[in-house]
């Protein structure tokens, strides 16, 4: 790699080069075993004599920081490995982010190996990913001929993928769309970000479900919106509790996150009528609705919308893998131009090769086959989890009825004096990962647990729940 050396500062040129190289070694920018430029090459780049560079190299070699190998070059030595420390970034100063970014931090990201019994939420089983098929399709797109003609693309995304998605959601979810209505995004979160940029001004009201999806709430708040939680019951979002001034209403009607209940037909009709009366936009996040185990799915709000007030958001993070960072939105014609401009101004467009490969995966029928296979696997896990909860936690936890998705919510019985956070901590000590329902509540905490089954095999569910029961009993006995 090119080595940047500044020649300003005290001392002669050789001393300056020595000092710059020494600092780079000590703070870790130059690592043990790394090859330095030849003295002639570095001298030419710095426009100094070769002898000047040789003096600096020889001094560092004598001190053990460099090793000269005859016929091979000069390398950073490892004798001083213990002294290598990367300098910390500058601290303090007067530069501060504007509110609300000055109080926001990234959500905790799990590191290290997963727990032996992982009931984490929102992750599909990576073992089900059609890796061989995906590798073949992606390799076919990475041809030299394709790269020679490649340039900056349409911010709406690869035309073939937009057309494939329009057909796919039209057949599988009755969404009314053609390719022009579809905009490809880096997952559902970017779709929400783009919508927030073009729809929400600072101070606007945005209604979200309570309990609901925390990243959506955090995003809208970061964009300056006044986020208001609206209660959810057995029929979904309570439309009568919506604030009159809400500019945007964010909902997960097919499989409410995290409770798992579908929004009733009556509530869907009422929500669309409410949006018409108040001039509001409905953002419909069709969260993991592909995995449905029983009960015929209700029509999406988008297919019932007759006035262009619904934006439909989808993702392949649950159906395939979050590694792909592939999502989309289906927008009314009135929003297309603004959304495409917002996408272009943020990151222009996604990976054309991956998008073309995904289009082939959809058009070939491989995605549908994968979804059918994965649904059978998740259905077995859902049944095992529901049965085990009913048998092992009677009087302690009550599962919320759900017939789709990758997780199940269970409420703590009212007379069970246990803090779900304490239960979560006790379970973690026993090798079980589980989430609390309160983590999805902002205004009105609810006592319960949320258990995902995307990452845990069916045969491990009973033992995982046995350990969870043990953790709950430990909390009750404390």
CSV table of C-alpha atoms in Angstrom, one decimal:
chain,number,residue,atom,x,y,z
A,1,UNK,CA,0.0,0.0,0.0
A,2,UNK,CA,1.1,3.6,-0.4
A,3,UNK,CA,2.8,5.0,2.7
A,4,UNK,CA,2.0,8.6,3.6
A,5,UNK,CA,4.9,10.4,5.3
A,6,UNK,CA,4.8,14.1,6.2
A,7,UNK,CA,8.1,15.8,6.0
A,8,UNK,CA,7.3,18.8,8.2
A,9,UNK,CA,8.5,19.1,11.8
A,10,UNK,CA,11.8,19.5,13.6
A,11,UNK,CA,15.1,17.7,12.6
A,12,UNK,CA,16.6,16.8,9.3
A,13,UNK,CA,14.8,14.8,6.7
A,14,UNK,CA,16.0,11.4,7.9
A,15,UNK,CA,14.9,12.2,11.4
A,16,UNK,CA,11.5,13.2,10.2
A,17,UNK,CA,11.0,10.0,8.2
A,18,UNK,CA,12.3,7.9,11.1
A,19,UNK,CA,9.8,9.6,13.5
A,20,UNK,CA,6.8,9.1,11.1
A,21,UNK,CA,7.6,5.5,10.6
A,22,UNK,CA,8.1,4.9,14.3
A,23,UNK,CA,4.7,6.4,15.2
A,24,UNK,CA,3.0,4.3,12.5
A,25,UNK,CA,4.5,1.2,14.0
A,26,UNK,CA,3.8,2.0,17.6
A,27,UNK,CA,0.1,3.0,17.0
A,28,UNK,CA,-0.5,-0.1,14.9
A,29,UNK,CA,-1.0,1.5,11.5
A,30,UNK,CA,2.0,-0.6,10.4
A,31,UNK,CA,1.6,-4.1,11.7
A,32,UNK,CA,4.3,-6.8,12.5
A,33,UNK,CA,5.3,-8.6,9.3
A,34,UNK,CA,4.1,-5.8,6.9
A,35,UNK,CA,6.4,-5.0,4.1
A,36,UNK,CA,7.7,-1.4,3.7
A,37,UNK,CA,8.3,0.2,0.3
A,38,UNK,CA,11.8,-0.2,-1.1
A,39,UNK,CA,14.1,2.6,-0.1
A,40,UNK,CA,14.5,3.7,-3.7
A,41,UNK,CA,10.7,3.7,-4.2
A,42,UNK,CA,10.0,5.7,-1.0
A,43,UNK,CA,12.8,8.2,-1.8
A,44,UNK,CA,11.3,8.8,-5.2
A,45,UNK,CA,7.8,9.3,-3.8
A,46,UNK,CA,9.1,11.7,-1.1
A,47,UNK,CA,11.4,13.4,-3.5
A,48,UNK,CA,14.4,13.0,-1.3
A,49,UNK,CA,17.7,11.1,-1.7
A,50,UNK,CA,17.8,7.4,-1.3
A,51,UNK,CA,20.5,7.8,1.3
A,52,UNK,CA,18.1,9.8,3.5
A,53,UNK,CA,15.5,7.0,3.5
A,54,UNK,CA,18.3,4.4,4.1
A,55,UNK,CA,19.4,6.3,7.2
A,56,UNK,CA,15.9,6.2,8.7
A,57,UNK,CA,15.5,2.5,7.8
A,58,UNK,CA,18.8,1.6,9.3
A,59,UNK,CA,18.1,3.4,12.6
A,60,UNK,CA,14.7,1.6,12.9
A,61,UNK,CA,16.4,-1.7,12.1
A,62,UNK,CA,19.0,-1.2,14.7
A,63,UNK,CA,16.3,-0.6,17.3
A,64,UNK,CA,14.5,-3.7,16.4
A,65,UNK,CA,11.4,-2.1,14.8
A,66,UNK,CA,12.3,-3.2,11.3
A,67,UNK,CA,13.8,-6.4,9.8
A,68,UNK,CA,15.9,-6.3,6.6
A,69,UNK,CA,15.7,-9.5,4.6
A,70,UNK,CA,18.4,-9.8,1.9
A,71,UNK,CA,16.7,-10.0,-1.5
A,72,UNK,CA,13.2,-9.8,0.0
A,73,UNK,CA,12.9,-6.3,1.4
A,74,UNK,CA,12.3,-4.5,4.7
A,75,UNK,CA,9.5,-5.6,7.1
A,76,UNK,CA,8.1,-4.4,10.4
A,77,UNK,CA,9.6,-6.6,13.1
A,78,UNK,CA,7.5,-8.4,15.8
A,79,UNK,CA,10.0,-7.9,18.6
A,80,UNK,CA,8.1,-4.8,19.6
A,81,UNK,CA,4.6,-6.4,19.4
A,82,UNK,CA,3.8,-5.6,23.0
A,83,UNK,CA,4.4,-1.9,22.4
A,84,UNK,CA,2.1,-1.6,19.5
A,85,UNK,CA,-1.0,0.3,20.5
A,86,UNK,CA,-3.5,2.0,18.3
A,87,UNK,CA,-4.1,5.6,19.3
A,88,UNK,CA,-7.5,6.5,20.6
A,89,UNK,CA,-9.6,8.8,18.6
A,90,UNK,CA,-9.5,12.4,19.8
A,91,UNK,CA,-11.8,13.1,22.7
A,92,UNK,CA,-13.6,16.2,23.9
A,93,UNK,CA,-13.9,19.2,21.6
A,94,UNK,CA,-16.9,21.4,20.8
A,95,UNK,CA,-18.4,19.5,17.8
A,96,UNK,CA,-21.7,17.9,18.8
A,97,UNK,CA,-24.5,16.2,16.7
A,98,UNK,CA,-27.8,18.0,16.6
A,99,UNK,CA,-30.8,16.8,18.7
A,100,UNK,CA,-32.0,14.1,18.8
A,101,UNK,CA,-28.8,12.5,17.5
A,102,UNK,CA,-26.9,13.7,20.5
A,103,UNK,CA,-28.8,11.3,22.6
A,104,UNK,CA,-29.1,8.3,20.2
A,105,UNK,CA,-26.8,5.3,20.1
A,106,UNK,CA,-26.9,2.2,18.0
A,107,UNK,CA,-29.0,-0.6,19.4
A,108,UNK,CA,-26.9,-3.3,21.1
A,109,UNK,CA,-25.6,-5.8,18.5
A,110,UNK,CA,-25.0,-9.4,19.7
A,111,UNK,CA,-21.4,-10.5,19.5
A,112,UNK,CA,-19.8,-13.9,20.1
A,113,UNK,CA,-21.4,-17.3,19.7
A,114,UNK,CA,-25.2,-17.7,20.1
A,115,UNK,CA,-26.7,-19.2,23.2
A,116,UNK,CA,-27.2,-23.0,23.2
A,117,UNK,CA,-31.0,-22.3,23.2
A,118,UNK,CA,-31.6,-19.2,21.1
A,119,UNK,CA,-35.1,-17.9,21.1
A,120,UNK,CA,-34.0,-14.6,19.6
A,121,UNK,CA,-36.5,-12.7,17.6
A,122,UNK,CA,-36.4,-11.6,13.9
A,123,UNK,CA,-33.8,-14.0,12.5
A,124,UNK,CA,-34.4,-16.8,10.0
A,125,UNK,CA,-32.6,-20.1,10.0
A,126,UNK,CA,-29.4,-19.6,8.0
A,127,UNK,CA,-29.2,-23.3,7.3
A,128,UNK,CA,-32.3,-23.0,5.1
A,129,UNK,CA,-30.8,-20.4,2.8
A,130,UNK,CA,-30.5,-21.8,-0.7
A,131,UNK,CA,-26.8,-21.1,-0.8
A,132,UNK,CA,-25.9,-23.2,-3.8
A,133,UNK,CA,-28.6,-21.7,-6.0
A,134,UNK,CA,-27.8,-18.1,-4.8
A,135,UNK,CA,-24.0,-18.6,-5.5
A,136,UNK,CA,-24.8,-19.9,-9.0
A,137,UNK,CA,-27.1,-17.0,-9.8
A,138,UNK,CA,-24.8,-14.3,-8.4
A,139,UNK,CA,-21.8,-15.8,-10.2
A,140,UNK,CA,-23.7,-15.6,-13.5
A,141,UNK,CA,-24.2,-11.9,-13.0
A,142,UNK,CA,-20.6,-11.1,-12.2
A,143,UNK,CA,-19.4,-11.5,-15.8
A,144,UNK,CA,-16.7,-9.3,-17.2
A,145,UNK,CA,-19.0,-8.2,-20.0
A,146,UNK,CA,-21.5,-7.0,-17.4
A,147,UNK,CA,-18.9,-5.1,-15.5
A,148,UNK,CA,-17.6,-3.4,-18.7
A,149,UNK,CA,-20.9,-1.7,-19.4
A,150,UNK,CA,-21.8,-1.1,-15.7
A,151,UNK,CA,-22.4,2.4,-14.5
A,152,UNK,CA,-24.5,4.2,-12.0
A,153,UNK,CA,-28.0,2.7,-12.2
A,154,UNK,CA,-31.6,3.7,-11.7
A,155,UNK,CA,-32.2,4.7,-8.0
A,156,UNK,CA,-35.4,2.8,-8.1
A,157,UNK,CA,-33.4,-0.4,-8.6
A,158,UNK,CA,-32.7,-3.1,-11.2
A,159,UNK,CA,-35.6,-3.1,-13.7
A,160,UNK,CA,-35.8,-6.9,-13.7
A,161,UNK,CA,-36.0,-7.1,-9.9
A,162,UNK,CA,-38.7,-4.5,-9.8
A,163,UNK,CA,-40.8,-6.4,-12.3
A,164,UNK,CA,-40.2,-9.7,-10.5
A,165,UNK,CA,-41.2,-8.2,-7.2
A,166,UNK,CA,-44.4,-6.7,-8.7
A,167,UNK,CA,-45.4,-10.1,-10.0
A,168,UNK,CA,-44.4,-11.9,-6.9
A,169,UNK,CA,-46.3,-9.8,-4.4
A,170,UNK,CA,-49.2,-9.6,-6.9
A,171,UNK,CA,-49.6,-13.3,-6.9
A,172,UNK,CA,-48.6,-14.2,-3.3
A,173,UNK,CA,-50.2,-11.2,-1.5
A,174,UNK,CA,-52.7,-9.6,-4.0
A,175,UNK,CA,-50.7,-6.4,-4.0
A,176,UNK,CA,-51.7,-4.2,-6.9
A,177,UNK,CA,-48.5,-3.0,-8.5
A,178,UNK,CA,-46.3,-2.9,-11.7
A,179,UNK,CA,-42.6,-2.4,-12.0
A,180,UNK,CA,-42.9,1.4,-11.9
A,181,UNK,CA,-44.6,1.3,-8.5
A,182,UNK,CA,-41.6,-0.7,-6.9
A,183,UNK,CA,-38.5,0.9,-5.4
A,184,UNK,CA,-35.7,-1.5,-4.2
A,185,UNK,CA,-34.2,-0.7,-0.9
A,186,UNK,CA,-31.5,-2.0,1.5
A,187,UNK,CA,-34.0,-3.8,3.7
A,188,UNK,CA,-37.3,-2.5,5.2
A,189,UNK,CA,-35.4,0.0,7.4
A,190,UNK,CA,-34.1,2.0,4.5
A,191,UNK,CA,-37.6,1.9,3.0
A,192,UNK,CA,-38.9,3.5,6.2
A,193,UNK,CA,-36.1,6.0,6.2
A,194,UNK,CA,-36.8,7.1,2.6
A,195,UNK,CA,-40.5,7.5,3.4
A,196,UNK,CA,-39.7,9.5,6.5
A,197,UNK,CA,-37.5,11.8,4.5
A,198,UNK,CA,-40.2,12.6,1.9
A,199,UNK,CA,-43.2,12.6,4.2
A,200,UNK,CA,-42.2,13.8,7.6
A,201,UNK,CA,-41.3,17.4,8.6
A,202,UNK,CA,-39.9,18.1,12.1
A,203,UNK,CA,-42.8,18.2,14.6
A,204,UNK,CA,-45.2,16.1,12.5
A,205,UNK,CA,-47.1,13.4,14.3
A,206,UNK,CA,-46.4,9.8,13.4
A,207,UNK,CA,-48.6,7.1,14.9
A,208,UNK,CA,-47.0,3.7,15.6
A,209,UNK,CA,-48.3,0.5,17.3
A,210,UNK,CA,-47.8,0.0,21.0
A,211,UNK,CA,-46.2,-2.4,21.6
A,212,UNK,CA,-44.5,-2.2,18.2
A,213,UNK,CA,-41.3,-2.3,16.2
A,214,UNK,CA,-38.6,-0.3,18.0
A,215,UNK,CA,-36.4,0.6,15.0
A,216,UNK,CA,-39.3,2.3,13.3
A,217,UNK,CA,-40.1,4.4,16.3
A,218,UNK,CA,-36.5,5.3,16.8
A,219,UNK,CA,-36.1,6.2,13.1
A,220,UNK,CA,-39.2,8.5,13.0
A,221,UNK,CA,-38.1,10.2,16.2
A,222,UNK,CA,-34.6,10.8,14.8
A,223,UNK,CA,-36.2,12.5,11.8
A,224,UNK,CA,-37.9,15.0,14.2
A,225,UNK,CA,-41.3,13.5,14.3
A,226,UNK,CA,-43.6,13.4,17.4
A,227,UNK,CA,-44.1,9.7,17.7
A,228,UNK,CA,-47.3,8.6,19.4
A,229,UNK,CA,-48.0,5.0,20.4
A,230,UNK,CA,-51.4,3.6,19.7
A,231,UNK,CA,-52.7,0.6,21.6
A,232,UNK,CA,-53.0,-2.8,19.9
A,233,UNK,CA,-55.7,-5.4,21.0
A,234,UNK,CA,-56.9,-8.7,19.6
A,235,UNK,CA,-58.0,-7.1,16.4
A,236,UNK,CA,-54.9,-5.1,15.8
A,237,UNK,CA,-54.4,-1.3,15.9
A,238,UNK,CA,-57.2,0.5,17.8
A,239,UNK,CA,-58.2,3.0,15.1
A,240,UNK,CA,-60.4,5.0,17.5
A,241,UNK,CA,-57.2,5.9,19.5
A,242,UNK,CA,-55.3,7.4,16.6
A,243,UNK,CA,-54.4,11.1,17.0
A,244,UNK,CA,-56.3,13.4,14.6
A,245,UNK,CA,-53.1,15.1,13.5
A,246,UNK,CA,-51.1,12.1,12.5
A,247,UNK,CA,-49.3,12.6,9.2
A,248,UNK,CA,-48.2,9.0,9.0
A,249,UNK,CA,-49.5,5.8,10.5
A,250,UNK,CA,-47.1,2.9,10.7
A,251,UNK,CA,-48.7,-0.6,11.0
A,252,UNK,CA,-47.9,-4.3,10.7
A,253,UNK,CA,-51.4,-5.5,9.9
A,254,UNK,CA,-50.7,-9.0,8.6
A,255,UNK,CA,-48.8,-10.2,11.6
A,256,UNK,CA,-48.6,-7.5,14.2
A,257,UNK,CA,-45.1,-7.1,15.6
A,258,UNK,CA,-44.6,-8.4,18.3
A,259,UNK,CA,-48.0,-9.7,19.4
A,260,UNK,CA,-48.6,-11.6,16.2
A,261,UNK,CA,-52.3,-10.9,15.8
A,262,UNK,CA,-53.7,-10.0,12.4
A,263,UNK,CA,-55.6,-6.8,11.9
A,264,UNK,CA,-59.3,-7.6,11.5
A,265,UNK,CA,-61.1,-6.8,8.3
A,266,UNK,CA,-63.3,-4.2,10.1
A,267,UNK,CA,-60.2,-2.5,11.5
A,268,UNK,CA,-58.6,-2.4,8.0
A,269,UNK,CA,-61.6,-0.8,6.5
A,270,UNK,CA,-61.8,1.7,9.4
A,271,UNK,CA,-58.1,2.6,9.1
A,272,UNK,CA,-58.4,3.3,5.4
A,273,UNK,CA,-61.4,5.5,6.0
A,274,UNK,CA,-59.6,7.3,8.8
A,275,UNK,CA,-56.6,8.0,6.6
A,276,UNK,CA,-58.9,9.5,3.9
A,277,UNK,CA,-60.7,11.8,6.4
A,278,UNK,CA,-57.4,13.1,7.9
A,279,UNK,CA,-55.3,13.2,4.7
A,280,UNK,CA,-52.7,10.8,6.2
A,281,UNK,CA,-50.4,8.2,4.8
A,282,UNK,CA,-50.4,4.5,5.9
A,283,UNK,CA,-47.1,2.7,5.9
A,284,UNK,CA,-48.0,-1.0,5.8
A,285,UNK,CA,-45.0,-3.2,6.8
A,286,UNK,CA,-45.9,-6.7,5.8
A,287,UNK,CA,-43.7,-8.2,8.5
A,288,UNK,CA,-42.8,-11.9,7.9
A,289,UNK,CA,-46.3,-12.7,6.6
A,290,UNK,CA,-44.9,-15.2,4.1
A,291,UNK,CA,-44.6,-17.8,6.8
A,292,UNK,CA,-48.3,-18.6,7.4
A,293,UNK,CA,-49.2,-21.9,9.1
A,294,UNK,CA,-53.0,-21.8,9.1
A,295,UNK,CA,-55.9,-19.4,8.5
A,296,UNK,CA,-56.2,-17.7,5.1
A,297,UNK,CA,-54.3,-14.4,5.1
A,298,UNK,CA,-56.4,-11.2,4.9
A,299,UNK,CA,-55.9,-8.9,2.0
A,300,UNK,CA,-53.1,-6.2,2.5
A,301,UNK,CA,-54.3,-2.7,3.1
A,302,UNK,CA,-52.6,-1.7,-0.1
A,303,UNK,CA,-54.9,-3.9,-2.2
A,304,UNK,CA,-57.9,-2.4,-0.5
A,305,UNK,CA,-56.7,1.2,-0.9
A,306,UNK,CA,-58.6,3.1,-3.6
A,307,UNK,CA,-57.2,6.6,-3.0
A,308,UNK,CA,-53.4,6.1,-3.0
A,309,UNK,CA,-52.8,6.5,0.7
A,310,UNK,CA,-51.0,3.2,1.5
A,311,UNK,CA,-47.3,2.5,1.0
A,312,UNK,CA,-46.5,-1.2,1.1
A,313,UNK,CA,-43.1,-2.2,2.6
A,314,UNK,CA,-41.5,-5.7,2.3
A,315,UNK,CA,-38.1,-7.3,2.9
A,316,UNK,CA,-36.3,-10.5,2.0
A,317,UNK,CA,-34.4,-10.4,5.3
A,318,UNK,CA,-36.8,-12.9,6.9
A,319,UNK,CA,-37.7,-15.0,3.8
A,320,UNK,CA,-34.0,-15.4,2.7
A,321,UNK,CA,-31.4,-13.7,4.9
A,322,UNK,CA,-30.6,-10.2,6.5
A,323,UNK,CA,-27.2,-10.6,4.9
A,324,UNK,CA,-28.6,-9.7,1.5
A,325,UNK,CA,-29.9,-6.3,2.7
A,326,UNK,CA,-32.7,-6.5,0.2
A,327,UNK,CA,-36.1,-4.9,0.6
A,328,UNK,CA,-38.6,-2.9,-1.4
A,329,UNK,CA,-41.6,-0.6,-1.2
A,330,UNK,CA,-44.6,-0.2,-3.4
A,331,UNK,CA,-45.6,3.4,-3.5
A,332,UNK,CA,-48.5,5.4,-5.0
A,333,UNK,CA,-47.6,7.3,-8.2
A,334,UNK,CA,-47.7,10.7,-6.4
A,335,UNK,CA,-44.7,9.6,-4.2
A,336,UNK,CA,-42.5,7.9,-6.9
A,337,UNK,CA,-40.4,10.9,-8.0
A,338,UNK,CA,-39.6,12.1,-4.5
A,339,UNK,CA,-38.7,8.6,-3.3
A,340,UNK,CA,-36.4,8.0,-6.2
A,341,UNK,CA,-34.7,11.3,-5.6
A,342,UNK,CA,-34.3,10.5,-1.9
A,343,UNK,CA,-32.8,7.1,-2.8
A,344,UNK,CA,-30.4,8.8,-5.2
A,345,UNK,CA,-29.3,11.4,-2.7
A,346,UNK,CA,-28.7,8.9,0.1
A,347,UNK,CA,-26.8,6.0,-1.6
A,348,UNK,CA,-27.8,6.2,-5.3
A,349,UNK,CA,-28.7,2.5,-5.7
A,350,UNK,CA,-28.0,-0.9,-4.4
A,351,UNK,CA,-25.8,-3.8,-5.8
A,352,UNK,CA,-27.0,-4.4,-9.4
A,353,UNK,CA,-25.5,-7.9,-9.6
A,354,UNK,CA,-27.2,-9.0,-6.4
A,355,UNK,CA,-30.5,-7.4,-7.5
A,356,UNK,CA,-30.3,-9.2,-10.9
A,357,UNK,CA,-29.6,-12.5,-9.2
A,358,UNK,CA,-32.5,-12.0,-6.8
A,359,UNK,CA,-34.8,-11.3,-9.9
A,360,UNK,CA,-33.7,-14.6,-11.4
A,361,UNK,CA,-34.3,-16.4,-8.0
A,362,UNK,CA,-37.9,-15.0,-8.0
A,363,UNK,CA,-38.7,-15.6,-11.7
A,364,UNK,CA,-37.3,-19.1,-11.7
A,365,UNK,CA,-39.7,-20.1,-8.9
A,366,UNK,CA,-36.8,-20.9,-6.5
A,367,UNK,CA,-37.9,-18.3,-4.0
A,368,UNK,CA,-41.4,-19.7,-3.8
A,369,UNK,CA,-40.0,-23.2,-3.4
A,370,UNK,CA,-37.7,-22.0,-0.6
A,371,UNK,CA,-40.6,-20.2,1.1
A,372,UNK,CA,-42.7,-23.4,1.0
A,373,UNK,CA,-39.9,-25.5,2.4
A,374,UNK,CA,-39.1,-23.0,5.2
A,375,UNK,CA,-42.7,-22.6,6.1
A,376,UNK,CA,-43.0,-26.4,6.8
A,377,UNK,CA,-39.9,-26.1,9.0
A,378,UNK,CA,-41.1,-23.1,10.9
A,379,UNK,CA,-44.6,-24.5,11.2
A,380,UNK,CA,-43.2,-27.6,13.0
A,381,UNK,CA,-41.2,-25.3,15.4
A,382,UNK,CA,-44.3,-23.1,16.0
A,383,UNK,CA,-46.4,-26.1,16.9
A,384,UNK,CA,-43.7,-27.6,19.2
A,385,UNK,CA,-43.3,-24.2,20.9
A,386,UNK,CA,-47.0,-23.6,21.4
A,387,UNK,CA,-47.6,-27.1,22.7
A,388,UNK,CA,-44.6,-27.0,25.1
A,389,UNK,CA,-45.7,-23.6,26.5
A,390,UNK,CA,-49.2,-24.9,27.1
A,391,UNK,CA,-48.0,-28.0,28.9
A,392,UNK,CA,-45.0,-26.6,30.8
A,393,UNK,CA,-46.2,-23.0,31.7
A,394,UNK,CA,-49.9,-23.4,32.5
A,395,UNK,CA,-50.8,-20.7,34.9
A,396,UNK,CA,-47.5,-18.8,34.3
A,397,UNK,CA,-47.5,-17.8,30.7
A,398,UNK,CA,-50.3,-17.4,28.2
A,399,UNK,CA,-49.3,-17.6,24.5
A,400,UNK,CA,-50.9,-14.9,22.3
A,401,UNK,CA,-52.6,-16.8,19.4
A,402,UNK,CA,-50.5,-16.5,16.2
A,403,UNK,CA,-50.6,-18.4,13.0
A,404,UNK,CA,-47.6,-16.9,11.1
A,405,UNK,CA,-44.1,-15.5,11.4
A,406,UNK,CA,-41.0,-16.4,13.2
A,407,UNK,CA,-41.8,-15.7,16.8
A,408,UNK,CA,-44.5,-16.1,19.5
A,409,UNK,CA,-45.5,-13.8,22.3
A,410,UNK,CA,-46.5,-15.1,25.7
A,411,UNK,CA,-48.0,-12.9,28.5
A,412,UNK,CA,-47.1,-13.4,32.1
A,413,UNK,CA,-50.2,-14.4,34.2
A,414,UNK,CA,-51.4,-11.4,36.2
A,415,UNK,CA,-50.9,-13.2,39.5
A,416,UNK,CA,-47.3,-14.2,38.8
A,417,UNK,CA,-45.0,-11.8,40.7
A,418,UNK,CA,-42.0,-12.0,38.4
A,419,UNK,CA,-40.1,-9.3,36.6
A,420,UNK,CA,-39.7,-10.4,33.0
A,421,UNK,CA,-36.3,-8.8,32.9
A,422,UNK,CA,-35.2,-10.9,35.8
A,423,UNK,CA,-36.5,-14.0,34.1
A,424,UNK,CA,-34.6,-13.0,31.0
A,425,UNK,CA,-31.4,-12.6,33.0
A,426,UNK,CA,-31.9,-16.0,34.8
A,427,UNK,CA,-32.6,-17.7,31.5
A,428,UNK,CA,-29.4,-16.2,30.0
A,429,UNK,CA,-27.3,-17.7,32.8
A,430,UNK,CA,-28.8,-21.1,31.9
A,431,UNK,CA,-27.9,-20.7,28.2
A,432,UNK,CA,-31.3,-19.5,27.0
A,433,UNK,CA,-31.8,-16.3,24.9
A,434,UNK,CA,-35.3,-14.8,25.2
A,435,UNK,CA,-36.7,-11.3,24.9
A,436,UNK,CA,-39.1,-9.3,27.1
A,437,UNK,CA,-42.4,-7.9,25.7
A,438,UNK,CA,-41.6,-4.7,27.6
A,439,UNK,CA,-38.6,-4.1,25.2
A,440,UNK,CA,-41.2,-3.4,22.4
A,441,UNK,CA,-43.2,-1.0,24.5
A,442,UNK,CA,-42.4,2.7,24.9
A,443,UNK,CA,-45.3,4.2,26.8
A,444,UNK,CA,-47.2,1.3,28.5
A,445,UNK,CA,-44.9,-1.6,29.5
A,446,UNK,CA,-46.5,-5.1,29.3
A,447,UNK,CA,-45.4,-8.2,31.2
A,448,UNK,CA,-44.5,-11.0,29.0
A,449,UNK,CA,-41.8,-12.7,26.9
A,450,UNK,CA,-41.2,-12.9,23.1
A,451,UNK,CA,-39.8,-16.2,21.8
A,452,UNK,CA,-38.4,-16.5,18.3
A,453,UNK,CA,-38.0,-19.9,16.7
A,454,UNK,CA,-36.1,-19.0,13.5
A,455,UNK,CA,-32.7,-20.0,14.9
A,456,UNK,CA,-33.6,-23.0,17.2
A,457,UNK,CA,-34.2,-26.5,15.8
A,458,UNK,CA,-37.6,-28.1,16.8
A,459,UNK,CA,-35.9,-30.9,18.8
A,460,UNK,CA,-34.1,-28.3,21.0
A,461,UNK,CA,-37.2,-26.3,21.9
A,462,UNK,CA,-38.5,-28.6,24.8
A,463,UNK,CA,-35.1,-28.5,26.6
A,464,UNK,CA,-34.8,-24.7,26.0
A,465,UNK,CA,-38.2,-24.2,27.6
A,466,UNK,CA,-37.4,-26.5,30.5
A,467,UNK,CA,-34.5,-24.2,31.3
A,468,UNK,CA,-36.6,-21.1,30.8
A,469,UNK,CA,-39.1,-22.6,33.3
A,470,UNK,CA,-36.2,-23.2,35.7
A,471,UNK,CA,-35.2,-19.6,35.3
A,472,UNK,CA,-38.7,-18.4,36.0
A,473,UNK,CA,-38.9,-20.6,39.1
A,474,UNK,CA,-35.6,-19.2,40.4
A,475,UNK,CA,-37.0,-15.6,40.1
A,476,UNK,CA,-40.2,-16.6,41.8
A,477,UNK,CA,-38.3,-18.3,44.7
A,478,UNK,CA,-36.0,-15.3,45.2
